[in-house]
Short mmCIF file of C-alpha atoms in Angstrom, two decimals:
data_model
loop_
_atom_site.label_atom_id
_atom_site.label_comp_id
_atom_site.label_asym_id
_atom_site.label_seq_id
_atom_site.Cartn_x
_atom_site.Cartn_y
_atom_site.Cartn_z
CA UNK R 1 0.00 0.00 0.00
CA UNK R 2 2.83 2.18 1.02
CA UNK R 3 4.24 1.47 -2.32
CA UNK R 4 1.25 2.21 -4.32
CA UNK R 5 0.90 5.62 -2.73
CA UNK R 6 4.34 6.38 -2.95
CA UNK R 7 3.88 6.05 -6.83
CA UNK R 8 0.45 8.32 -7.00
CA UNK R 9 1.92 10.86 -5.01
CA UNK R 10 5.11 10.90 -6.95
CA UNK R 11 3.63 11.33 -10.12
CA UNK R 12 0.69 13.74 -8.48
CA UNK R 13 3.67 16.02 -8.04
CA UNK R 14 5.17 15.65 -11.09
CA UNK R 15 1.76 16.42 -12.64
CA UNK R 16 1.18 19.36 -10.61
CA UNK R 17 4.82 20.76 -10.77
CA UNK R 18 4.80 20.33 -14.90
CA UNK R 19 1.76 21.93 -14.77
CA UNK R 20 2.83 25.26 -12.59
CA UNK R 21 6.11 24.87 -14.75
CA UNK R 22 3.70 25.46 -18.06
CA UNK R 23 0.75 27.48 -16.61
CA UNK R 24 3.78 29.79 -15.51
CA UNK R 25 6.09 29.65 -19.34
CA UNK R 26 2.39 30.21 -21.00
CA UNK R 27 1.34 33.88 -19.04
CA UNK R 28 5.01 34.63 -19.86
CA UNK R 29 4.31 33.55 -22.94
CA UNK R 30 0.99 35.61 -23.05
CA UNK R 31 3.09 39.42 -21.48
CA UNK R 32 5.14 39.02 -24.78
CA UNK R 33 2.10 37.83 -27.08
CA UNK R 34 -0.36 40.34 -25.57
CA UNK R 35 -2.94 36.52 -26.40
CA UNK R 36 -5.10 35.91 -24.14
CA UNK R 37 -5.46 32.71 -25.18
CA UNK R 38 -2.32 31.85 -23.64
CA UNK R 39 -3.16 33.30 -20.96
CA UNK R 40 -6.50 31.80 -20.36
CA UNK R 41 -4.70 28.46 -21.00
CA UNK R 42 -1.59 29.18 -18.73
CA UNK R 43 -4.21 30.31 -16.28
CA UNK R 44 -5.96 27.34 -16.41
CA UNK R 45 -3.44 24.33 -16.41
CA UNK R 46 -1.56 26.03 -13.57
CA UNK R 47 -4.74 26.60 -11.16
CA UNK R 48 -6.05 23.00 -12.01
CA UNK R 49 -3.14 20.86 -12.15
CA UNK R 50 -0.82 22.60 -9.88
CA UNK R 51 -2.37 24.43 -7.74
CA UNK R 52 -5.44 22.57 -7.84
CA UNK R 53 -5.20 19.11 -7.85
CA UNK R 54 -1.94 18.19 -6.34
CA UNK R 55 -2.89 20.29 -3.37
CA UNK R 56 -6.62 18.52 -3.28
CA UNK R 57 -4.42 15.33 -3.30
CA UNK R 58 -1.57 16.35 -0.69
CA UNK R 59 -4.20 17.20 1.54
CA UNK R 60 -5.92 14.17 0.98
CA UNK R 61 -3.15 12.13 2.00
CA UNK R 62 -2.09 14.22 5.17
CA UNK R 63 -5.68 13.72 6.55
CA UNK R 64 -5.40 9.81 5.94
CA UNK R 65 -1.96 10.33 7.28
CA UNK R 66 -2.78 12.02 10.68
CA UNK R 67 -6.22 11.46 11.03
CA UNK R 68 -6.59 13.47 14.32
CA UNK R 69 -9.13 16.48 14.64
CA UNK R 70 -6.22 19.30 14.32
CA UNK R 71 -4.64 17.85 11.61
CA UNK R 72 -7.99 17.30 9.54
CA UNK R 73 -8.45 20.74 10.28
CA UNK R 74 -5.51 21.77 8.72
CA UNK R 75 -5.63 19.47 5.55
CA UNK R 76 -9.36 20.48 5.03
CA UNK R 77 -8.84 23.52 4.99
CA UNK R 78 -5.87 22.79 2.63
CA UNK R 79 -7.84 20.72 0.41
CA UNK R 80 -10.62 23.97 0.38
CA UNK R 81 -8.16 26.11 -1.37
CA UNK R 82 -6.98 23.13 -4.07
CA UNK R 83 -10.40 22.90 -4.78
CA UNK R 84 -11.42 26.75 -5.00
CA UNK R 85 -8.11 26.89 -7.64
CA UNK R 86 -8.73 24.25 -9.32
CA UNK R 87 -12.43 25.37 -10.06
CA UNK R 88 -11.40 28.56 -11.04
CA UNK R 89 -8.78 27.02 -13.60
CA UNK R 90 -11.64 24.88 -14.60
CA UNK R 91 -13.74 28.06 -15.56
CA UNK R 92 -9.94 29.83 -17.39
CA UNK R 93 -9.98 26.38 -19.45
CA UNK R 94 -13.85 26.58 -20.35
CA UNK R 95 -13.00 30.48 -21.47
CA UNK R 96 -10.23 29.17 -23.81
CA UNK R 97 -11.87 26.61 -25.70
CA UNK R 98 -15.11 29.11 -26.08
CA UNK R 99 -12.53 32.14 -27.16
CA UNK R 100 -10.32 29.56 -29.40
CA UNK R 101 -12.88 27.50 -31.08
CA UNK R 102 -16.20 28.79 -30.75
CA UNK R 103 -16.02 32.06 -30.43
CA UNK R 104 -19.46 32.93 -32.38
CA UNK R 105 -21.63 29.44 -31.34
CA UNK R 106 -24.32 30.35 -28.59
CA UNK R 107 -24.71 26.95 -27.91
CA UNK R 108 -20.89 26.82 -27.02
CA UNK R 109 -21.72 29.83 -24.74
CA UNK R 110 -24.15 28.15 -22.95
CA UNK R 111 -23.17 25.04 -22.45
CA UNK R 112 -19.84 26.22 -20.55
CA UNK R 113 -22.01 28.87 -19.10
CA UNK R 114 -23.95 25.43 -17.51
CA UNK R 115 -21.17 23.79 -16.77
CA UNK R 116 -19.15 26.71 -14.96
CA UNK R 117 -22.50 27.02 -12.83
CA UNK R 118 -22.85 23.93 -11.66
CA UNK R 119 -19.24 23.03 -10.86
CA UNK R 120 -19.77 26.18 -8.44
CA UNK R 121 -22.88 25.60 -7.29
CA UNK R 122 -22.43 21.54 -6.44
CA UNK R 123 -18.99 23.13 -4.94
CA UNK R 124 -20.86 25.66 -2.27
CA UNK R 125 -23.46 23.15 -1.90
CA UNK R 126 -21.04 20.90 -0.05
CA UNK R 127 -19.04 23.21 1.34
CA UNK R 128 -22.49 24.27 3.39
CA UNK R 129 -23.90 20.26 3.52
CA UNK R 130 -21.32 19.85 6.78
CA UNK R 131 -19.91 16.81 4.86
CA UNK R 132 -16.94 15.26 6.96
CA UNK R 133 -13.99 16.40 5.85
CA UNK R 134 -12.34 14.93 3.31
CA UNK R 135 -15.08 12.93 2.41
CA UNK R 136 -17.02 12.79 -0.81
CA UNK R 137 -20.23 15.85 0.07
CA UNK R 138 -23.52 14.87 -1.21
CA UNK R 139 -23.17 16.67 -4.08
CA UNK R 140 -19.93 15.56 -5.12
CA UNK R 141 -20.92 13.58 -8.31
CA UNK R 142 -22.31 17.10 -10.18
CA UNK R 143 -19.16 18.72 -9.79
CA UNK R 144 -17.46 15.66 -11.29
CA UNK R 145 -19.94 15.78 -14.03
CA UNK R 146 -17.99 18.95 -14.87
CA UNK R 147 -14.41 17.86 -13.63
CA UNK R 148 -15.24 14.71 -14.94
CA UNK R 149 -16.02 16.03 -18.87
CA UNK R 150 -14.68 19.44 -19.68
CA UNK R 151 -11.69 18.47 -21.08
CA UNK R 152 -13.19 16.05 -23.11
CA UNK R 153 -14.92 18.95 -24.63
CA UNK R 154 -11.14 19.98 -25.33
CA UNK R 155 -9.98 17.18 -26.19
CA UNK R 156 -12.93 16.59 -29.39
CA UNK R 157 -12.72 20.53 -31.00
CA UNK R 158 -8.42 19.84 -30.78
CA UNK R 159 -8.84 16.33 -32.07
CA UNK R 160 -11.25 17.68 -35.02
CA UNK R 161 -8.77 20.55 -35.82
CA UNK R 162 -6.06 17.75 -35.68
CA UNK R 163 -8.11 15.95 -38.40
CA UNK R 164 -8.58 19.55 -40.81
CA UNK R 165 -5.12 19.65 -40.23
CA UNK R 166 -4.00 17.17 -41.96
CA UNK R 167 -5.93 18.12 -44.72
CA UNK R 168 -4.56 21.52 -44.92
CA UNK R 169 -0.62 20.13 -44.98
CA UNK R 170 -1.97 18.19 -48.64
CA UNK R 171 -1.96 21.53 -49.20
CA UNK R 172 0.77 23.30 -47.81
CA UNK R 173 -1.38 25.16 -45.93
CA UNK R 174 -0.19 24.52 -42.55
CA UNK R 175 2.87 23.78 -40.25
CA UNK R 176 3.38 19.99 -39.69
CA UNK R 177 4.29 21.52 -35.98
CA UNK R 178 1.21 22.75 -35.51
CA UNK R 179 -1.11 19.72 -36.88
CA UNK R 180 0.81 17.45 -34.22
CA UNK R 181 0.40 19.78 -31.30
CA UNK R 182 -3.72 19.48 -31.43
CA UNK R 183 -2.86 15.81 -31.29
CA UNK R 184 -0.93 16.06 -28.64
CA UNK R 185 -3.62 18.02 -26.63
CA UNK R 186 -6.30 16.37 -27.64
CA UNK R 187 -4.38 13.17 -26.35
CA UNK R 188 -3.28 14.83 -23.36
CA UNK R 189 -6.84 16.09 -22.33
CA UNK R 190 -8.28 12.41 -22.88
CA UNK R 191 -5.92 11.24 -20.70
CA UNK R 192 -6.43 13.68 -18.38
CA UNK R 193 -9.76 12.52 -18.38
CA UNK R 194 -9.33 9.23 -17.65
CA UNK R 195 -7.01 10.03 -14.70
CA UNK R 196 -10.12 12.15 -13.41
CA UNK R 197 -12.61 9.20 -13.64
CA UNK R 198 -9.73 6.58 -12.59
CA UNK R 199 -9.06 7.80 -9.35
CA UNK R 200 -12.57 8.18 -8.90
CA UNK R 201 -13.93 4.70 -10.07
CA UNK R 202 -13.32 2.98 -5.78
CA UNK R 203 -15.48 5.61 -5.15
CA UNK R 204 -18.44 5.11 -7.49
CA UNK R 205 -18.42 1.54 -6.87
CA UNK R 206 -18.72 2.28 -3.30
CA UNK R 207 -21.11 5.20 -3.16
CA UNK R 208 -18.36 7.13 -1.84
CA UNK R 209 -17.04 4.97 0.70
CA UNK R 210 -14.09 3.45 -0.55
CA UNK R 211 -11.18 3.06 1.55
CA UNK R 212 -7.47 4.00 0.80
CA UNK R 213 -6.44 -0.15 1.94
CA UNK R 214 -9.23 -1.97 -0.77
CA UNK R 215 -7.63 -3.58 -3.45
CA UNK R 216 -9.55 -1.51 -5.51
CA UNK R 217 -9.06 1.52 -4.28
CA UNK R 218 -4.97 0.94 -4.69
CA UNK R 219 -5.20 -0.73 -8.05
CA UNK R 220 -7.47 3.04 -9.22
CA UNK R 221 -4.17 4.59 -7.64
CA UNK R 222 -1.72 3.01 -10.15
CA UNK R 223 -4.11 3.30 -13.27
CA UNK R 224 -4.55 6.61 -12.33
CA UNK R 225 -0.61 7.68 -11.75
CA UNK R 226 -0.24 5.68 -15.47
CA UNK R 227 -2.57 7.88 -16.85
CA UNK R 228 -0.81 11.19 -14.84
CA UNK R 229 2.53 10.16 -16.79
CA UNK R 230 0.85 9.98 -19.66
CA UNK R 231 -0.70 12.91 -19.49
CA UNK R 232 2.55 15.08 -17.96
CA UNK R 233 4.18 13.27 -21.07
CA UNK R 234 1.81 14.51 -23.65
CA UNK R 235 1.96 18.04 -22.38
CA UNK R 236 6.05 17.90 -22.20
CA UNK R 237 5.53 17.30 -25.87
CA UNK R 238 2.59 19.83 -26.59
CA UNK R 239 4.67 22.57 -25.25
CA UNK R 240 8.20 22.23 -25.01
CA UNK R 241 9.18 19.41 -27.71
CA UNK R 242 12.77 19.24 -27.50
CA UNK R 243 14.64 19.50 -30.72
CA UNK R 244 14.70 15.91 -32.14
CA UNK R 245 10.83 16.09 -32.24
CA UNK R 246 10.79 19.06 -33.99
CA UNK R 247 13.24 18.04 -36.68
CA UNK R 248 10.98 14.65 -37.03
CA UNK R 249 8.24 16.87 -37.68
CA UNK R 250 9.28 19.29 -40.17
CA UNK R 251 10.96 17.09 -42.67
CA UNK R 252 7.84 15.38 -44.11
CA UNK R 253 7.81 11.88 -45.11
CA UNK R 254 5.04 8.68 -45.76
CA UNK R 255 5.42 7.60 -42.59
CA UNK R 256 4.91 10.71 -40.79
CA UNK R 257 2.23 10.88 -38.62
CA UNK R 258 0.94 14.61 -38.82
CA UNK J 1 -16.14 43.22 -43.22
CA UNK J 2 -15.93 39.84 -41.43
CA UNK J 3 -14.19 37.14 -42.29
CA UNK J 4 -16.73 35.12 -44.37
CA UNK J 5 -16.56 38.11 -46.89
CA UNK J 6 -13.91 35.80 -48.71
CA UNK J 7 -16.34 32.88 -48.80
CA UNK J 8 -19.18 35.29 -50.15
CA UNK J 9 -16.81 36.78 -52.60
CA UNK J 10 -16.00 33.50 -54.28
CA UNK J 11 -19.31 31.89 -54.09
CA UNK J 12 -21.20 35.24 -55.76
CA UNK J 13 -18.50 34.96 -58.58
CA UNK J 14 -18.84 31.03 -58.90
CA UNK J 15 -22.53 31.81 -59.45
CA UNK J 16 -21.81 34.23 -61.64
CA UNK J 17 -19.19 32.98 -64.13
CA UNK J 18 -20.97 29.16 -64.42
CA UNK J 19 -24.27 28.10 -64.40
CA UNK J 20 -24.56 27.18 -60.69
CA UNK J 21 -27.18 28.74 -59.27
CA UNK J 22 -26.58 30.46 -55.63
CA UNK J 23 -26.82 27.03 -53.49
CA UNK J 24 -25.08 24.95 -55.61
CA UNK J 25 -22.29 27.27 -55.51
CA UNK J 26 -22.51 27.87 -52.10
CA UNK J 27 -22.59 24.26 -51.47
CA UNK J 28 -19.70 23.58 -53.98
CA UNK J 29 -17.40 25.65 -52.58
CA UNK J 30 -18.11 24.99 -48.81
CA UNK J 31 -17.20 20.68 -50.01
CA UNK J 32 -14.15 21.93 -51.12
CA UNK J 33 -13.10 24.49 -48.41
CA UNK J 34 -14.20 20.64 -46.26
CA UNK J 35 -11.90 18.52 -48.18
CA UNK J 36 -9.41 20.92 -47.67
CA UNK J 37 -9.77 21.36 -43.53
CA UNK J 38 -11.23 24.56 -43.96
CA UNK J 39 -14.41 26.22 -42.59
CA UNK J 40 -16.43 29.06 -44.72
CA UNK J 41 -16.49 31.52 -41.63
CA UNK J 42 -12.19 31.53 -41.24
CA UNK J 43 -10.88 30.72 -44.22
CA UNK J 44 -8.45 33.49 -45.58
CA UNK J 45 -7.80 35.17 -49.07
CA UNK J 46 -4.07 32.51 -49.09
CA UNK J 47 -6.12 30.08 -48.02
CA UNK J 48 -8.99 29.96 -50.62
CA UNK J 49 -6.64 31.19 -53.46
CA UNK J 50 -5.01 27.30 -52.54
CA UNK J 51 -7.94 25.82 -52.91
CA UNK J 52 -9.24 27.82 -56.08
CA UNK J 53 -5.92 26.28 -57.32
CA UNK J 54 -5.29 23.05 -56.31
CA UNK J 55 -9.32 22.02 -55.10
CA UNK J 56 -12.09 23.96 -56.62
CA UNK J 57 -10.79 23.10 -60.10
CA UNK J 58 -11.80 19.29 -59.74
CA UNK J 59 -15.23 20.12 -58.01
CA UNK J 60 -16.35 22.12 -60.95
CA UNK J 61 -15.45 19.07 -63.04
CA UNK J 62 -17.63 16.77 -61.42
CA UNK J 63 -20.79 19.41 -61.23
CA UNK J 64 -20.11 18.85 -64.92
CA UNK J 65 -18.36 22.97 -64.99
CA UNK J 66 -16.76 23.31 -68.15
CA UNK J 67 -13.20 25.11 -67.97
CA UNK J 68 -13.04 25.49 -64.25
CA UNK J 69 -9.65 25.77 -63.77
CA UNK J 70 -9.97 29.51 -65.82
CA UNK J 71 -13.33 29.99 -63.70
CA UNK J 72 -11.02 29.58 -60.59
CA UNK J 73 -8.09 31.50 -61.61
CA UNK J 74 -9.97 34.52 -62.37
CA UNK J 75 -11.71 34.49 -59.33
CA UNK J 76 -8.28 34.00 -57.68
CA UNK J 77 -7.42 37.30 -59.10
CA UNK J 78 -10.69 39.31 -57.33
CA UNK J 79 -10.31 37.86 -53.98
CA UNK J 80 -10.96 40.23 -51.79
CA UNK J 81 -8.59 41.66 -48.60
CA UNK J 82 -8.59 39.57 -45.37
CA UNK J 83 -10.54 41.49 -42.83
CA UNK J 84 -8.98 41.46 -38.94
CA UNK J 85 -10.18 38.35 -37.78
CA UNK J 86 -9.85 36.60 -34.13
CA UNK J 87 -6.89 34.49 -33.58
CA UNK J 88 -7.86 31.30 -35.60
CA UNK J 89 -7.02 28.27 -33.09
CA UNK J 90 -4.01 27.35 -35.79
CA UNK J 91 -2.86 31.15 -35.07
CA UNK J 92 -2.91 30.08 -31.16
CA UNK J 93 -1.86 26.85 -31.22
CA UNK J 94 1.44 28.06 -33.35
CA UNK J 95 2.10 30.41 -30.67
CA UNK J 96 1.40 28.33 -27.77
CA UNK J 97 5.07 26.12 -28.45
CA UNK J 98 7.06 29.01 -27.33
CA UNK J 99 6.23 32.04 -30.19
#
């Protein structure tokens, strides 16, 4: 067990540090672009990875590590203000794919209008239910209906432009660079999915009482730190592919897969 | 001026020139602005002067267009000027590997 946690929180950290690391290169990014696309994005990944989730999951584990009232104090109140960021990164993240991809579709508008409402409203909702802490609150399972899909959402416009993309290099009309990096996000957001719902799955199959020991519970842990790696991995690529990558990419050939 | 002004541009001229009427122009163009991973509302004047080369061309053969390849290249020569457009997601995506 010690083993199995060991690995989720290592690669929690990695996943939250990457993500800081690029939330913080993307609003540098965004003072020299003036975008705020960039910045919506930097925004985003570094208030829901970072700042979000690896604190929700740090505090998670210092509660189950010293259970005792002043300690569950502290974590709670630590895990309160991972989940407050990471909402609000959620909301930065809806904002980009509205101002990137649909900037004109109502529907679009509404639908992460919805969604930003009820993350925030399930949120408040079980911040005022008197939950325990650090225990899935009653209305847990709508916020995950948001946490649980948005990117999914991100994942399908980047996976579509992935697909025009590779129409448009037939034509020379756009950078082999560029084609692979809405794979690589649209990749990276499914997997970041699938993390979301992994770590999750003990405690849907338990109506939210799965314990840290179950078999189940540490086999979620592993899937779920796969898919973290994964995920780190794909954004590593997305937004700082080292040199060889590039080179692979720009010389174009059969086998090339952008 | 938005941006579908180029779209517009070339699908009242494709009507024009042939004998497509206005939504079988509109609806040839837009297939080959598809095929060629572009959408009517941000496609740009480089942009559809590639496909009015390399795509449109073989459309108008198959609607049974005589000389389309002559219909497209003048048409290529009245495209109009891009108007200031949002950042297309290519434009931000580019950007978003370091600028």
């Amino acid at each position: 067990m010690a083993l199995v946690g060991s690995l989720y929180a290592l690669s929690t950290i990695a996943f939250g540090t990457l993500g800081i690391a690029i939330g913080i290169r993307l609003l540098a990014l965004a003072r020299r672009t003036g975008g705020a696309p960039e910045r919506r994005l930097g925004l985003g990944i570094m208030l829901t990875s970072g700042c979000g989730y690896m604190v929700m999951v740090i505090a998670a584990m210092l509660g189950e590590i010293a259970p005792d009232r002043a300690n569950l104090s502290y974590a709670y109140a630590l895990w309160l203000l991972g989940a407050f960021c990471h909402n609000l990164g959620v909301l930065a993240i809806l904002a980009f794919i509205l101002s990137v991809f649909r900037p004109h579709e109502t529907w679009a508008k509404g639908l992460a209008g919805t969604m930003g409402a009820v993350l925030w409203l399930s949120a408040g909702a079980d911040l005022l239910s008197g939950h325990p802490p650090l225990n899935y609150g009653p209305y847990y399972w709508w916020t995950l209906s948001v946490t649980g899909t948005y990117q999914l959402w991100m994942s399908a416009e980047s996976l579509r432009h992935y697909a025009q993309g590779r129409r448009r290099l037939a034509l020379g009309l756009a950078q082999p660079l560029v084609v692979n990096r809405f794979l690589l996000w649209g990749l990276a957001s499914l997997m970041g999915t699938a993390a979301i719902w992994s770590v999750n799955v003990p405690g849907i199959l338990t109506a939210g009482e799965a314990v840290m020991a179950d078999p189940a519970t540490q086999l979620s842990l592993v899937v779920t730190a796969a898919f973290g790696m994964l995920t780190v991995s794909l954004y590593w690529l997305t937004f700082f592919p080292p040199r060889w990558y590039r080179k692979r990419l720009s010389i174009p050939d059969a086998g090339s897969a952008s | 001026m938005s941006a579908t002004t180029v779209f517009e541009s070339v699908c009242t001229q494709l009507e024009q020139r042939t004998s497509l009427d206005r939504l079988e122009a509109r609806g040839t163009v837009r297939l080959a602005l598809k095929s060629a991973g572009l959408e009517p509302s941000g496609v740009t004047k480089e942009q559809m002067s590639v496909v009015l080369e390399r795509v449109l061309p073989g459309e108008l053969s198959q609607r049974g267009v005589d000389e389309g390849a002559a219909v497209c290249a003048a048409i290529r020569g009245e495209l109009p000027e891009d108007a200031p457009t949002v950042d297309s997601p290519e434009a931000v995506f580019a950007r978003l590997g370091g600028g």
